[in-house]
Amino acid sequence: MEHKDLDVWKCSMDLVEEIYTMSSKFPDDERYGLTSQIRRSAISIPSNIAEGSGRKSDKELIQFISIALGSLTELETHYLIAIRLKYVDETKELMTLITKVKQLLLGFRNYLKRKL
């Protein structure tokens, strides 16, 4: 299956869009700080899913899914920092999307592990 057909990839692409929209409201002096960090961690999620899907084995794909999970946790932390710094207000929709991506990543990883 191609990565573009995976629900986890599609949902993580939606998350990237939301993060870009949300982070565009950060102060200009954060352009090379938190704005850059949160965007890079968001981009890393679908990128690692895609890269892992292009590898030869499910074992390699599991490794890239684990990296994507780490990037998601990093993104969530950046988001919570932005809330604490009052750059943005917490939204239920964004937290729900983060949770959904996490559930899809964990489910996909568990599915792949059972196949091994």
Tab-separated table of N, CA and C in Angstrom:
chain	number	residue	atom	x	y	z
A	1	MET	N	0.844	-1.186	0.000
A	1	MET	CA	0.000	0.000	0.000
A	1	MET	C	0.887	1.247	0.000
A	2	GLU	N	0.519	2.191	-0.811
A	2	GLU	CA	1.275	3.440	-0.889
A	2	GLU	C	0.929	4.334	0.306
A	3	HIS	N	1.906	5.099	0.764
A	3	HIS	CA	1.703	5.943	1.948
A	3	HIS	C	0.542	6.911	1.791
A	4	LYS	N	0.299	7.398	0.564
A	4	LYS	CA	-0.775	8.368	0.342
A	4	LYS	C	-2.170	7.754	0.539
A	5	ASP	N	-2.239	6.426	0.590
A	5	ASP	CA	-3.508	5.732	0.813
A	5	ASP	C	-3.784	5.483	2.294
A	6	LEU	N	-2.799	5.727	3.146
A	6	LEU	CA	-2.930	5.439	4.576
A	6	LEU	C	-3.678	6.559	5.303
A	7	ASP	N	-4.661	6.183	6.100
A	7	ASP	CA	-5.403	7.172	6.894
A	7	ASP	C	-4.480	7.946	7.822
A	8	VAL	N	-3.491	7.263	8.385
A	8	VAL	CA	-2.569	7.929	9.312
A	8	VAL	C	-1.768	9.008	8.593
A	9	TRP	N	-1.391	8.772	7.360
A	9	TRP	CA	-0.665	9.779	6.587
A	9	TRP	C	-1.577	10.956	6.255
A	10	LYS	N	-2.799	10.665	5.813
A	10	LYS	CA	-3.763	11.714	5.465
A	10	LYS	C	-4.068	12.600	6.671
A	11	CYS	N	-4.307	11.977	7.808
A	11	CYS	CA	-4.628	12.722	9.020
A	11	CYS	C	-3.431	13.557	9.482
A	12	SER	N	-2.234	13.022	9.348
A	12	SER	CA	-1.045	13.777	9.753
A	12	SER	C	-0.797	14.944	8.793
A	13	MET	N	-1.194	14.811	7.539
A	13	MET	CA	-1.111	15.941	6.600
A	13	MET	C	-2.091	17.039	7.009
A	14	ASP	N	-3.286	16.637	7.464
A	14	ASP	CA	-4.254	17.614	7.977
A	14	ASP	C	-3.663	18.353	9.177
A	15	LEU	N	-2.959	17.608	10.029
A	15	LEU	CA	-2.338	18.210	11.208
A	15	LEU	C	-1.288	19.248	10.799
A	16	VAL	N	-0.511	18.952	9.781
A	16	VAL	CA	0.496	19.910	9.295
A	16	VAL	C	-0.189	21.220	8.886
A	17	GLU	N	-1.275	21.106	8.142
A	17	GLU	CA	-2.003	22.311	7.721
A	17	GLU	C	-2.477	23.121	8.925
A	18	GLU	N	-3.034	22.448	9.907
A	18	GLU	CA	-3.535	23.132	11.101
A	18	GLU	C	-2.409	23.817	11.868
A	19	ILE	N	-1.271	23.140	11.965
A	19	ILE	CA	-0.127	23.710	12.683
A	19	ILE	C	0.402	24.943	11.953
A	20	TYR	N	0.472	24.896	10.640
A	20	TYR	CA	0.934	26.064	9.889
A	20	TYR	C	-0.007	27.243	10.088
A	21	THR	N	-1.302	26.986	10.044
A	21	THR	CA	-2.277	28.051	10.250
A	21	THR	C	-2.157	28.627	11.652
A	22	MET	N	-2.098	27.754	12.646
A	22	MET	CA	-2.027	28.182	14.043
A	22	MET	C	-0.725	28.943	14.319
A	23	SER	N	0.391	28.433	13.832
A	23	SER	CA	1.692	29.042	14.142
A	23	SER	C	1.917	30.352	13.394
A	24	SER	N	1.116	30.622	12.384
A	24	SER	CA	1.246	31.903	11.681
A	24	SER	C	0.845	33.072	12.584
A	25	LYS	N	0.206	32.766	13.704
A	25	LYS	CA	-0.207	33.795	14.663
A	25	LYS	C	0.863	34.072	15.719
A	26	PHE	N	1.958	33.308	15.706
A	26	PHE	CA	3.025	33.521	16.675
A	26	PHE	C	3.697	34.868	16.409
A	27	PRO	N	4.329	35.440	17.437
A	27	PRO	CA	5.059	36.702	17.237
A	27	PRO	C	6.181	36.551	16.201
A	28	ASP	N	6.467	37.622	15.507
A	28	ASP	CA	7.515	37.602	14.476
A	28	ASP	C	8.874	37.174	15.027
A	29	ASP	N	9.160	37.540	16.281
A	29	ASP	CA	10.469	37.194	16.832
A	29	ASP	C	10.603	35.702	17.145
A	30	GLU	N	9.531	34.932	16.955
A	30	GLU	CA	9.589	33.474	17.127
A	30	GLU	C	9.802	32.736	15.807
A	31	ARG	N	9.960	33.500	14.719
A	31	ARG	CA	10.081	32.890	13.389
A	31	ARG	C	11.152	31.800	13.349
A	32	TYR	N	12.294	32.041	13.990
A	32	TYR	CA	13.389	31.064	13.958
A	32	TYR	C	13.436	30.225	15.232
A	33	GLY	N	12.472	30.414	16.095
A	33	GLY	CA	12.398	29.659	17.344
A	33	GLY	C	11.235	28.689	17.315
A	34	LEU	N	10.231	29.004	18.100
A	34	LEU	CA	9.103	28.087	18.271
A	34	LEU	C	8.335	27.844	16.968
A	35	THR	N	8.184	28.860	16.146
A	35	THR	CA	7.467	28.680	14.877
A	35	THR	C	8.161	27.620	14.024
A	36	SER	N	9.460	27.756	13.898
A	36	SER	CA	10.236	26.803	13.110
A	36	SER	C	10.183	25.406	13.726
A	37	GLN	N	10.320	25.328	15.037
A	37	GLN	CA	10.342	24.036	15.724
A	37	GLN	C	9.022	23.284	15.581
A	38	ILE	N	7.915	23.987	15.794
A	38	ILE	CA	6.614	23.313	15.757
A	38	ILE	C	6.278	22.868	14.327
A	39	ARG	N	6.678	23.671	13.369
A	39	ARG	CA	6.427	23.297	11.972
A	39	ARG	C	7.285	22.109	11.548
A	40	ARG	N	8.540	22.115	11.968
A	40	ARG	CA	9.416	20.986	11.618
A	40	ARG	C	8.931	19.686	12.236
A	41	SER	N	8.487	19.740	13.490
A	41	SER	CA	7.998	18.517	14.125
A	41	SER	C	6.721	18.030	13.441
A	42	ALA	N	5.857	18.955	13.011
A	42	ALA	CA	4.635	18.566	12.302
A	42	ALA	C	4.961	17.911	10.960
A	43	ILE	N	5.851	18.529	10.202
A	43	ILE	CA	6.241	18.001	8.889
A	43	ILE	C	6.894	16.627	9.013
A	44	SER	N	7.605	16.417	10.102
A	44	SER	CA	8.313	15.159	10.317
A	44	SER	C	7.370	13.959	10.405
A	45	ILE	N	6.150	14.178	10.845
A	45	ILE	CA	5.222	13.050	11.045
A	45	ILE	C	4.853	12.394	9.711
A	46	PRO	N	4.207	13.101	8.763
A	46	PRO	CA	3.888	12.429	7.502
A	46	PRO	C	5.134	12.073	6.688
A	47	SER	N	6.202	12.846	6.864
A	47	SER	CA	7.439	12.545	6.131
A	47	SER	C	8.019	11.200	6.553
A	48	ASN	N	8.006	10.919	7.852
A	48	ASN	CA	8.522	9.634	8.326
A	48	ASN	C	7.609	8.476	7.949
A	49	ILE	N	6.309	8.713	7.917
A	49	ILE	CA	5.385	7.673	7.456
A	49	ILE	C	5.688	7.346	5.993
A	50	ALA	N	5.875	8.387	5.195
A	50	ALA	CA	6.177	8.196	3.770
A	50	ALA	C	7.510	7.484	3.583
A	51	GLU	N	8.529	7.929	4.296
A	51	GLU	CA	9.852	7.307	4.145
A	51	GLU	C	9.825	5.850	4.573
A	52	GLY	N	9.182	5.584	5.694
A	52	GLY	CA	9.091	4.202	6.169
A	52	GLY	C	8.327	3.312	5.211
A	53	SER	N	7.295	3.865	4.585
A	53	SER	CA	6.501	3.087	3.623
A	53	SER	C	7.311	2.734	2.378
A	54	GLY	N	8.302	3.541	2.094
A	54	GLY	CA	9.151	3.286	0.933
A	54	GLY	C	10.279	2.309	1.206
A	55	ARG	N	10.393	1.855	2.424
A	55	ARG	CA	11.456	0.907	2.781
A	55	ARG	C	11.052	-0.519	2.414
A	56	LYS	N	12.002	-1.430	2.568
A	56	LYS	CA	11.799	-2.799	2.106
A	56	LYS	C	11.007	-3.680	3.062
A	57	SER	N	10.987	-3.334	4.338
A	57	SER	CA	10.377	-4.265	5.292
A	57	SER	C	9.471	-3.556	6.291
A	58	ASP	N	8.565	-4.343	6.861
A	58	ASP	CA	7.703	-3.819	7.919
A	58	ASP	C	8.516	-3.432	9.152
A	59	LYS	N	9.614	-4.142	9.373
A	59	LYS	CA	10.465	-3.816	10.513
A	59	LYS	C	11.017	-2.395	10.386
A	60	GLU	N	11.437	-2.029	9.193
A	60	GLU	CA	11.930	-0.664	8.958
A	60	GLU	C	10.798	0.347	9.080
A	61	LEU	N	9.615	-0.012	8.565
A	61	LEU	CA	8.463	0.883	8.658
A	61	LEU	C	8.097	1.144	10.119
A	62	ILE	N	8.158	0.116	10.944
A	62	ILE	CA	7.869	0.276	12.379
A	62	ILE	C	8.823	1.293	12.997
A	63	GLN	N	10.084	1.236	12.613
A	63	GLN	CA	11.071	2.183	13.133
A	63	GLN	C	10.691	3.623	12.763
A	64	PHE	N	10.260	3.835	11.523
A	64	PHE	CA	9.883	5.180	11.093
A	64	PHE	C	8.574	5.636	11.730
A	65	ILE	N	7.659	4.706	11.988
A	65	ILE	CA	6.420	5.040	12.699
A	65	ILE	C	6.768	5.480	14.130
A	66	SER	N	7.736	4.829	14.738
A	66	SER	CA	8.178	5.227	16.080
A	66	SER	C	8.794	6.621	16.068
A	67	ILE	N	9.539	6.945	15.037
A	67	ILE	CA	10.102	8.292	14.903
A	67	ILE	C	8.971	9.307	14.749
A	68	ALA	N	7.962	8.968	13.954
A	68	ALA	CA	6.808	9.856	13.774
A	68	ALA	C	6.096	10.085	15.104
A	69	LEU	N	5.995	9.056	15.921
A	69	LEU	CA	5.395	9.204	17.256
A	69	LEU	C	6.205	10.167	18.115
A	70	GLY	N	7.508	10.070	18.033
A	70	GLY	CA	8.370	11.000	18.768
A	70	GLY	C	8.169	12.426	18.297
A	71	SER	N	8.038	12.611	16.995
A	71	SER	CA	7.797	13.953	16.448
A	71	SER	C	6.445	14.486	16.887
A	72	LEU	N	5.457	13.608	16.969
A	72	LEU	CA	4.136	14.027	17.424
A	72	LEU	C	4.173	14.484	18.881
A	73	THR	N	4.905	13.764	19.709
A	73	THR	CA	5.045	14.146	21.112
A	73	THR	C	5.767	15.480	21.227
A	74	GLU	N	6.774	15.678	20.397
A	74	GLU	CA	7.494	16.955	20.359
A	74	GLU	C	6.548	18.080	19.939
A	75	LEU	N	5.748	17.841	18.904
A	75	LEU	CA	4.800	18.833	18.433
A	75	LEU	C	3.805	19.205	19.537
A	76	GLU	N	3.292	18.207	20.229
A	76	GLU	CA	2.340	18.466	21.313
A	76	GLU	C	2.978	19.341	22.396
A	77	THR	N	4.230	19.080	22.716
A	77	THR	CA	4.943	19.879	23.711
A	77	THR	C	5.107	21.323	23.227
A	78	HIS	N	5.473	21.503	21.968
A	78	HIS	CA	5.594	22.859	21.408
A	78	HIS	C	4.251	23.585	21.481
A	79	TYR	N	3.182	22.881	21.176
A	79	TYR	CA	1.848	23.469	21.230
A	79	TYR	C	1.503	23.909	22.653
A	80	LEU	N	1.797	23.060	23.623
A	80	LEU	CA	1.525	23.404	25.027
A	80	LEU	C	2.372	24.595	25.486
A	81	ILE	N	3.597	24.678	24.981
A	81	ILE	CA	4.449	25.838	25.288
A	81	ILE	C	3.825	27.106	24.696
A	82	ALA	N	3.353	27.026	23.461
A	82	ALA	CA	2.731	28.188	22.817
A	82	ALA	C	1.500	28.642	23.594
A	83	ILE	N	0.755	27.702	24.139
A	83	ILE	CA	-0.409	28.040	24.960
A	83	ILE	C	0.043	28.734	26.244
A	84	ARG	N	1.059	28.180	26.899
A	84	ARG	CA	1.560	28.776	28.151
A	84	ARG	C	2.113	30.176	27.937
A	85	LEU	N	2.720	30.392	26.776
A	85	LEU	CA	3.264	31.712	26.463
A	85	LEU	C	2.190	32.666	25.938
A	86	LYS	N	0.972	32.142	25.843
A	86	LYS	CA	-0.190	32.917	25.388
A	86	LYS	C	-0.066	33.392	23.934
A	87	TYR	N	0.642	32.596	23.115
A	87	TYR	CA	0.714	32.892	21.692
A	87	TYR	C	-0.581	32.480	20.998
A	88	VAL	N	-1.211	31.425	21.527
A	88	VAL	CA	-2.479	30.918	20.990
A	88	VAL	C	-3.330	30.423	22.152
A	89	ASP	N	-4.619	30.297	21.877
A	89	ASP	CA	-5.523	29.674	22.838
A	89	ASP	C	-5.619	28.194	22.515
A	90	GLU	N	-5.763	27.382	23.536
A	90	GLU	CA	-5.940	25.951	23.319
A	90	GLU	C	-7.276	25.710	22.633
A	91	THR	N	-7.256	24.863	21.623
A	91	THR	CA	-8.503	24.503	20.956
A	91	THR	C	-8.729	23.005	21.079
A	92	LYS	N	-9.958	22.658	21.308
A	92	LYS	CA	-10.317	21.246	21.415
A	92	LYS	C	-10.066	20.534	20.092
A	93	GLU	N	-10.306	21.233	18.993
A	93	GLU	CA	-10.155	20.625	17.673
A	93	GLU	C	-8.705	20.190	17.409
A	94	LEU	N	-7.757	21.057	17.766
A	94	LEU	CA	-6.358	20.707	17.515
A	94	LEU	C	-5.899	19.577	18.434
A	95	MET	N	-6.295	19.624	19.693
A	95	MET	CA	-5.926	18.530	20.612
A	95	MET	C	-6.569	17.219	20.171
A	96	THR	N	-7.787	17.283	19.654
A	96	THR	CA	-8.460	16.087	19.143
A	96	THR	C	-7.702	15.520	17.942
A	97	LEU	N	-7.226	16.395	17.062
A	97	LEU	CA	-6.469	15.950	15.888
A	97	LEU	C	-5.136	15.330	16.301
A	98	ILE	N	-4.466	15.932	17.269
A	98	ILE	CA	-3.218	15.360	17.780
A	98	ILE	C	-3.474	13.972	18.361
A	99	THR	N	-4.525	13.842	19.137
A	99	THR	CA	-4.880	12.547	19.738
A	99	THR	C	-5.221	11.526	18.662
A	100	LYS	N	-5.950	11.948	17.645
A	100	LYS	CA	-6.317	11.030	16.557
A	100	LYS	C	-5.081	10.515	15.825
A	101	VAL	N	-4.154	11.422	15.519
A	101	VAL	CA	-2.922	11.002	14.841
A	101	VAL	C	-2.149	10.025	15.726
A	102	LYS	N	-2.093	10.302	17.026
A	102	LYS	CA	-1.395	9.398	17.945
A	102	LYS	C	-2.038	8.014	17.941
A	103	GLN	N	-3.359	7.965	18.002
A	103	GLN	CA	-4.070	6.681	17.995
A	103	GLN	C	-3.834	5.928	16.689
A	104	LEU	N	-3.869	6.638	15.577
A	104	LEU	CA	-3.624	5.993	14.280
A	104	LEU	C	-2.198	5.468	14.175
A	105	LEU	N	-1.230	6.245	14.641
A	105	LEU	CA	0.163	5.781	14.618
A	105	LEU	C	0.346	4.551	15.486
A	106	LEU	N	-0.196	4.581	16.691
A	106	LEU	CA	-0.065	3.427	17.592
A	106	LEU	C	-0.776	2.200	17.021
A	107	GLY	N	-1.955	2.416	16.468
A	107	GLY	CA	-2.691	1.300	15.871
A	107	GLY	C	-1.955	0.698	14.689
A	108	PHE	N	-1.395	1.553	13.843
A	108	PHE	CA	-0.649	1.080	12.678
A	108	PHE	C	0.597	0.324	13.115
A	109	ARG	N	1.305	0.864	14.101
A	109	ARG	CA	2.508	0.189	14.598
A	109	ARG	C	2.152	-1.179	15.192
A	110	ASN	N	1.077	-1.233	15.973
A	110	ASN	CA	0.661	-2.514	16.567
A	110	ASN	C	0.266	-3.514	15.488
A	111	TYR	N	-0.429	-3.058	14.470
A	111	TYR	CA	-0.805	-3.918	13.345
A	111	TYR	C	0.438	-4.493	12.669
A	112	LEU	N	1.414	-3.643	12.417
A	112	LEU	CA	2.644	-4.096	11.770
A	112	LEU	C	3.414	-5.083	12.643
A	113	LYS	N	3.442	-4.834	13.946
A	113	LYS	CA	4.153	-5.738	14.856
A	113	LYS	C	3.504	-7.117	14.881
A	114	ARG	N	2.182	-7.167	14.803
A	114	ARG	CA	1.477	-8.462	14.788
A	114	ARG	C	1.778	-9.243	13.521
A	115	LYS	N	2.037	-8.522	12.426
A	115	LYS	CA	2.351	-9.171	11.156
A	115	LYS	C	3.725	-9.842	11.153
A	116	LEU	N	4.625	-9.349	11.996
A	116	LEU	CA	6.010	-9.874	12.000
A	116	LEU	C	6.081	-11.281	12.542
